[in-house]
Amino acid sequence: MTRQDNDQTPLVISSTRNPLVKRIRGLRHREARASEGVVLVEGLRAIIEAVQVGVKIETLLYAPERLRSDLAKATVEQARKRGAQLVLATPEVLDDLSDRDVSQGIFAIAPRPQHIWEEVPLHVAPFVLGIYEPQDPGNVGTITRTSDGAGAAAVITFGAQGADPFDPKAIRASMGSIFSVPVVELGKTELALRALRDRKLRLVGASDKGIIDLWDAPLLEPTVILLGNERAGLPPNVLERCDSVVRIPLAGHADSLNVAAAAAIFAFEAVRQRR
């Protein structure tokens, strides 16, 4: 067995004790990703998106028999031409690495996207989605995908703690949009709100405590839509700093929506008002 060297035969891994396999397993932990400055990407759709937008993949670990489409093969080849290390593995090894019953047959290690909030472009009448201390990385990824589809300028997370927006589950849920939309962690609440104000954004809080229905809320100005976490929503110290607190009027028996669903409704209402 030999290690990949763009014109040599790739290394084929059949043991879960292989150092690369152990490294990838370790990268499921936030501390390991932060230490290396990388992200772990599982799944073909997210990897295709990453390669298409020019992300420089460091390593691709894959099982050729699981990548049968021409697009999958072209994506691997494009990543190789850009310097990615290609490593083959058996499907069994990849299934062992996956948090699903059966993996899609490919993992990637790539540099962690780096965006500085003050340098994120804010076009005319931009809107941004902000999430306070998100608990579920899958929701962060879904909101990032929504932001991409709606044309939001960025996604920000803030608060003392919360899920890593670059967790493998977030990347998979975003289907690769996390490489297209600037995602920025702004940290502590006070500093985050100040940073948003410094960019001349109106703060609109999404909450069932709001007295303004979403359909009546003005979202045309440069705006950041602030969403609370899955358990408690936005805390009082954030709501009192908002320019307006807005609710989604619900007609049925449900008294709340999943944060990702609420984000989509707010985002596309902002889009509608800009038409």
GROMACS .gro file of C-alpha atoms in nm:
model
  275
    1MET     CA    1   0.000   0.000   0.000
    2THR     CA    2   0.128   0.346  -0.085
    3ARG     CA    3   0.010   0.693   0.008
    4GLN     CA    4  -0.152   0.903  -0.265
    5ASP     CA    5   0.090   1.120  -0.457
    6ASN     CA    6  -0.119   1.270  -0.738
    7ASP     CA    7   0.034   1.028  -0.997
    8GLN     CA    8   0.070   0.719  -0.780
    9THR     CA    9  -0.174   0.445  -0.686
   10PRO     CA   10  -0.388   0.557  -0.392
   11LEU     CA   11  -0.362   0.395  -0.054
   12VAL     CA   12  -0.647   0.152   0.011
   13ILE     CA   13  -0.758   0.136   0.372
   14SER     CA   14  -0.931  -0.171   0.505
   15SER     CA   15  -0.869  -0.127   0.879
   16THR     CA   16  -1.054   0.102   1.119
   17ARG     CA   17  -0.727   0.133   1.311
   18ASN     CA   18  -0.560   0.320   1.025
   19PRO     CA   19  -0.421   0.660   1.141
   20LEU     CA   20  -0.629   0.855   0.888
   21VAL     CA   21  -0.945   0.676   0.997
   22LYS     CA   22  -0.863   0.754   1.359
   23ARG     CA   23  -0.800   1.118   1.267
   24ILE     CA   24  -1.135   1.148   1.090
   25ARG     CA   25  -1.312   0.990   1.383
   26GLY     CA   26  -1.142   1.241   1.611
   27LEU     CA   27  -1.257   1.531   1.393
   28ARG     CA   28  -1.613   1.466   1.500
   29HIS     CA   29  -1.512   1.648   1.818
   30ARG     CA   30  -1.519   2.029   1.819
   31GLU     CA   31  -1.189   2.064   2.004
   32ALA     CA   32  -1.003   1.852   1.748
   33ARG     CA   33  -1.145   2.051   1.456
   34ALA     CA   34  -1.057   2.379   1.624
   35SER     CA   35  -0.705   2.261   1.701
   36GLU     CA   36  -0.642   2.169   1.337
   37GLY     CA   37  -0.842   2.452   1.183
   38VAL     CA   38  -1.034   2.210   0.961
   39VAL     CA   39  -1.383   2.078   0.905
   40LEU     CA   40  -1.504   1.726   0.839
   41VAL     CA   41  -1.748   1.687   0.551
   42GLU     CA   42  -1.951   1.370   0.507
   43GLY     CA   43  -2.167   1.311   0.205
   44LEU     CA   44  -2.143   1.365  -0.167
   45ARG     CA   45  -2.379   1.664  -0.200
   46ALA     CA   46  -2.187   1.882   0.046
   47ILE     CA   47  -1.851   1.783  -0.104
   48ILE     CA   48  -1.972   1.859  -0.458
   49GLU     CA   49  -2.086   2.204  -0.341
   50ALA     CA   50  -1.753   2.268  -0.166
   51VAL     CA   51  -1.551   2.176  -0.474
   52GLN     CA   52  -1.775   2.378  -0.706
   53VAL     CA   53  -1.724   2.697  -0.504
   54GLY     CA   54  -1.348   2.646  -0.497
   55VAL     CA   55  -1.282   2.505  -0.150
   56LYS     CA   56  -0.936   2.350  -0.143
   57ILE     CA   57  -0.994   1.999  -0.013
   58GLU     CA   58  -0.704   1.858   0.188
   59THR     CA   59  -0.803   1.488   0.188
   60LEU     CA   60  -1.076   1.278   0.029
   61LEU     CA   61  -1.142   0.934   0.174
   62TYR     CA   62  -1.384   0.739  -0.041
   63ALA     CA   63  -1.505   0.402  -0.167
   64PRO     CA   64  -1.515   0.406  -0.550
   65GLU     CA   65  -1.795   0.150  -0.565
   66ARG     CA   66  -2.025   0.393  -0.383
   67LEU     CA   67  -1.950   0.683  -0.621
   68ARG     CA   68  -2.107   0.574  -0.947
   69SER     CA   69  -2.237   0.897  -1.102
   70ASP     CA   70  -2.034   1.096  -1.352
   71LEU     CA   71  -2.072   1.404  -1.131
   72ALA     CA   72  -1.924   1.221  -0.832
   73LYS     CA   73  -1.627   1.100  -1.033
   74ALA     CA   74  -1.573   1.444  -1.185
   75THR     CA   75  -1.581   1.603  -0.840
   76VAL     CA   76  -1.312   1.366  -0.710
   77GLU     CA   77  -1.098   1.438  -1.015
   78GLN     CA   78  -1.142   1.813  -0.979
   79ALA     CA   79  -1.041   1.794  -0.613
   80ARG     CA   80  -0.735   1.589  -0.709
   81LYS     CA   81  -0.625   1.847  -0.966
   82ARG     CA   82  -0.643   2.113  -0.695
   83GLY     CA   83  -0.408   1.914  -0.474
   84ALA     CA   84  -0.638   1.696  -0.265
   85GLN     CA   85  -0.491   1.374  -0.129
   86LEU     CA   86  -0.708   1.086  -0.253
   87VAL     CA   87  -0.732   0.780  -0.030
   88LEU     CA   88  -0.940   0.474  -0.105
   89ALA     CA   89  -1.114   0.275   0.165
   90THR     CA   90  -1.349  -0.018   0.181
   91PRO     CA   91  -1.721   0.057   0.223
   92GLU     CA   92  -1.706  -0.118   0.560
   93VAL     CA   93  -1.450   0.130   0.691
   94LEU     CA   94  -1.661   0.424   0.577
   95ASP     CA   95  -1.976   0.273   0.727
   96ASP     CA   96  -1.791   0.243   1.056
   97LEU     CA   97  -1.694   0.611   1.038
   98SER     CA   98  -2.042   0.734   0.948
   99ASP     CA   99  -2.307   0.835   1.200
  100ARG     CA  100  -2.558   0.685   0.958
  101ASP     CA  101  -2.631   0.315   0.911
  102VAL     CA  102  -2.477   0.325   0.564
  103SER     CA  103  -2.241   0.599   0.452
  104GLN     CA  104  -2.261   0.767   0.114
  105GLY     CA  105  -1.907   0.653   0.054
  106ILE     CA  106  -1.705   0.971   0.086
  107PHE     CA  107  -1.552   1.198   0.352
  108ALA     CA  108  -1.348   1.515   0.309
  109ILE     CA  109  -1.119   1.719   0.530
  110ALA     CA  110  -1.107   2.086   0.434
  111PRO     CA  111  -0.991   2.415   0.586
  112ARG     CA  112  -1.244   2.573   0.819
  113PRO     CA  113  -1.412   2.871   0.643
  114GLN     CA  114  -1.290   3.197   0.792
  115HIS     CA  115  -1.500   3.513   0.771
  116ILE     CA  116  -1.445   3.840   0.955
  117TRP     CA  117  -1.778   4.005   1.034
  118GLU     CA  118  -1.656   4.357   0.960
  119GLU     CA  119  -1.550   4.242   0.612
  120VAL     CA  120  -1.864   4.049   0.514
  121PRO     CA  121  -2.018   4.232   0.215
  122LEU     CA  122  -2.358   4.383   0.291
  123HIS     CA  123  -2.529   4.469  -0.036
  124VAL     CA  124  -2.815   4.717  -0.073
  125ALA     CA  125  -3.095   4.636   0.177
  126PRO     CA  126  -2.929   4.322   0.308
  127PHE     CA  127  -3.072   4.087   0.564
  128VAL     CA  128  -2.884   3.853   0.794
  129LEU     CA  129  -3.006   3.559   1.000
  130GLY     CA  130  -2.876   3.540   1.357
  131ILE     CA  131  -2.910   3.244   1.596
  132TYR     CA  132  -2.873   3.276   1.972
  133GLU     CA  133  -2.690   2.982   2.134
  134PRO     CA  134  -2.818   2.713   1.893
  135GLN     CA  135  -2.828   2.366   2.043
  136ASP     CA  136  -2.875   2.147   1.735
  137PRO     CA  137  -2.608   2.169   1.462
  138GLY     CA  138  -2.859   2.025   1.217
  139ASN     CA  139  -3.079   2.332   1.265
  140VAL     CA  140  -2.780   2.560   1.206
  141GLY     CA  141  -2.710   2.380   0.880
  142THR     CA  142  -3.072   2.396   0.769
  143ILE     CA  143  -3.086   2.769   0.844
  144THR     CA  144  -2.766   2.818   0.647
  145ARG     CA  145  -2.921   2.635   0.351
  146THR     CA  146  -3.230   2.856   0.380
  147SER     CA  147  -3.008   3.165   0.391
  148ASP     CA  148  -2.838   3.055   0.073
  149GLY     CA  149  -3.168   3.000  -0.104
  150ALA     CA  150  -3.310   3.331   0.015
  151GLY     CA  151  -2.999   3.533  -0.068
  152ALA     CA  152  -2.917   3.637   0.288
  153ALA     CA  153  -2.588   3.821   0.332
  154ALA     CA  154  -2.469   3.602   0.618
  155VAL     CA  155  -2.556   3.377   0.910
  156ILE     CA  156  -2.428   3.470   1.254
  157THR     CA  157  -2.435   3.281   1.581
  158PHE     CA  158  -2.389   3.447   1.917
  159GLY     CA  159  -2.406   3.390   2.290
  160ALA     CA  160  -2.186   3.227   2.550
  161GLN     CA  161  -2.229   2.877   2.414
  162GLY     CA  162  -2.392   2.686   2.134
  163ALA     CA  163  -2.344   2.425   1.868
  164ASP     CA  164  -2.050   2.454   1.633
  165PRO     CA  165  -2.187   2.590   1.302
  166PHE     CA  166  -1.917   2.384   1.130
  167ASP     CA  167  -2.008   2.056   1.298
  168PRO     CA  168  -2.028   1.771   1.043
  169LYS     CA  169  -2.404   1.750   1.105
  170ALA     CA  170  -2.440   2.123   1.031
  171ILE     CA  171  -2.240   2.091   0.711
  172ARG     CA  172  -2.445   1.792   0.597
  173ALA     CA  173  -2.776   1.966   0.676
  174SER     CA  174  -2.659   2.272   0.482
  175MET     CA  175  -2.589   2.047   0.181
  176GLY     CA  176  -2.271   2.247   0.127
  177SER     CA  177  -2.424   2.595   0.155
  178ILE     CA  178  -2.198   2.655   0.454
  179PHE     CA  179  -1.919   2.702   0.198
  180SER     CA  180  -2.122   2.959   0.001
  181VAL     CA  181  -2.275   3.176   0.273
  182PRO     CA  182  -2.054   3.360   0.525
  183VAL     CA  183  -2.112   3.200   0.866
  184VAL     CA  184  -1.965   3.399   1.154
  185GLU     CA  185  -1.950   3.329   1.528
  186LEU     CA  186  -1.980   3.665   1.706
  187GLY     CA  187  -1.934   3.538   2.061
  188LYS     CA  188  -2.074   3.704   2.372
  189THR     CA  189  -2.416   3.863   2.341
  190GLU     CA  190  -2.327   4.223   2.424
  191LEU     CA  191  -2.032   4.227   2.186
  192ALA     CA  192  -2.236   4.057   1.915
  193LEU     CA  193  -2.525   4.304   1.931
  194ARG     CA  194  -2.280   4.592   1.924
  195ALA     CA  195  -2.109   4.445   1.618
  196LEU     CA  196  -2.445   4.416   1.442
  197ARG     CA  197  -2.533   4.777   1.528
  198ASP     CA  198  -2.196   4.891   1.398
  199ARG     CA  199  -2.296   4.756   1.056
  200LYS     CA  200  -2.614   4.972   1.066
  201LEU     CA  201  -2.852   4.678   1.088
  202ARG     CA  202  -3.197   4.690   1.248
  203LEU     CA  203  -3.242   4.418   1.508
  204VAL     CA  204  -3.564   4.223   1.463
  205GLY     CA  205  -3.633   3.958   1.727
  206ALA     CA  206  -3.840   3.654   1.634
  207SER     CA  207  -4.051   3.559   1.936
  208ASP     CA  208  -4.399   3.444   2.031
  209LYS     CA  209  -4.385   3.735   2.278
  210GLY     CA  210  -4.392   3.980   1.988
  211ILE     CA  211  -4.683   4.220   1.943
  212ILE     CA  212  -4.623   4.269   1.569
  213ASP     CA  213  -4.733   4.000   1.323
  214LEU     CA  214  -4.469   3.907   1.070
  215TRP     CA  215  -4.690   4.011   0.778
  216ASP     CA  216  -4.704   4.365   0.922
  217ALA     CA  217  -4.337   4.393   1.014
  218PRO     CA  218  -4.117   4.622   0.803
  219LEU     CA  219  -3.814   4.419   0.691
  220LEU     CA  220  -3.704   4.630   0.394
  221GLU     CA  221  -3.426   4.813   0.573
  222PRO     CA  222  -3.088   4.646   0.635
  223THR     CA  223  -3.194   4.395   0.899
  224VAL     CA  224  -3.071   4.110   1.113
  225ILE     CA  225  -3.343   3.863   1.209
  226LEU     CA  226  -3.257   3.719   1.550
  227LEU     CA  227  -3.381   3.371   1.635
  228GLY     CA  228  -3.369   3.207   1.976
  229ASN     CA  229  -3.243   2.861   2.052
  230GLU     CA  230  -3.460   2.552   2.042
  231ARG     CA  231  -3.535   2.539   2.414
  232ALA     CA  232  -3.591   2.889   2.542
  233GLY     CA  233  -3.603   3.129   2.248
  234LEU     CA  234  -3.448   3.473   2.277
  235PRO     CA  235  -3.370   3.584   2.634
  236PRO     CA  236  -3.503   3.913   2.778
  237ASN     CA  237  -3.164   4.087   2.750
  238VAL     CA  238  -3.173   4.032   2.372
  239LEU     CA  239  -3.543   4.112   2.322
  240GLU     CA  240  -3.509   4.445   2.502
  241ARG     CA  241  -3.229   4.546   2.265
  242CYS     CA  242  -3.431   4.471   1.950
  243ASP     CA  243  -3.587   4.749   1.741
  244SER     CA  244  -3.896   4.532   1.706
  245VAL     CA  245  -4.011   4.193   1.831
  246VAL     CA  246  -4.211   4.003   1.573
  247ARG     CA  247  -4.421   3.688   1.589
  248ILE     CA  248  -4.540   3.443   1.329
  249PRO     CA  249  -4.921   3.428   1.360
  250LEU     CA  250  -5.021   3.065   1.407
  251ALA     CA  251  -5.368   2.948   1.312
  252GLY     CA  252  -5.377   2.591   1.445
  253HIS     CA  253  -5.320   2.424   1.780
  254ALA     CA  254  -4.938   2.449   1.764
  255ASP     CA  255  -4.800   2.725   1.983
  256SER     CA  256  -4.449   2.728   1.836
  257LEU     CA  257  -4.241   2.622   1.536
  258ASN     CA  258  -3.901   2.463   1.498
  259VAL     CA  259  -3.635   2.735   1.478
  260ALA     CA  260  -3.531   2.629   1.128
  261ALA     CA  261  -3.892   2.648   1.007
  262ALA     CA  262  -3.932   2.992   1.167
  263ALA     CA  263  -3.609   3.109   1.004
  264ALA     CA  264  -3.736   3.004   0.661
  265ILE     CA  265  -4.065   3.190   0.708
  266PHE     CA  266  -3.891   3.509   0.821
  267ALA     CA  267  -3.626   3.488   0.547
  268PHE     CA  268  -3.871   3.454   0.262
  269GLU     CA  269  -4.098   3.725   0.400
  270ALA     CA  270  -3.789   3.950   0.386
  271VAL     CA  271  -3.738   3.837   0.026
  272ARG     CA  272  -4.104   3.901  -0.060
  273GLN     CA  273  -4.086   4.256   0.075
  274ARG     CA  274  -3.782   4.325  -0.142
  275ARG     CA  275  -3.954   4.224  -0.466
   0.00000   0.00000   0.00000
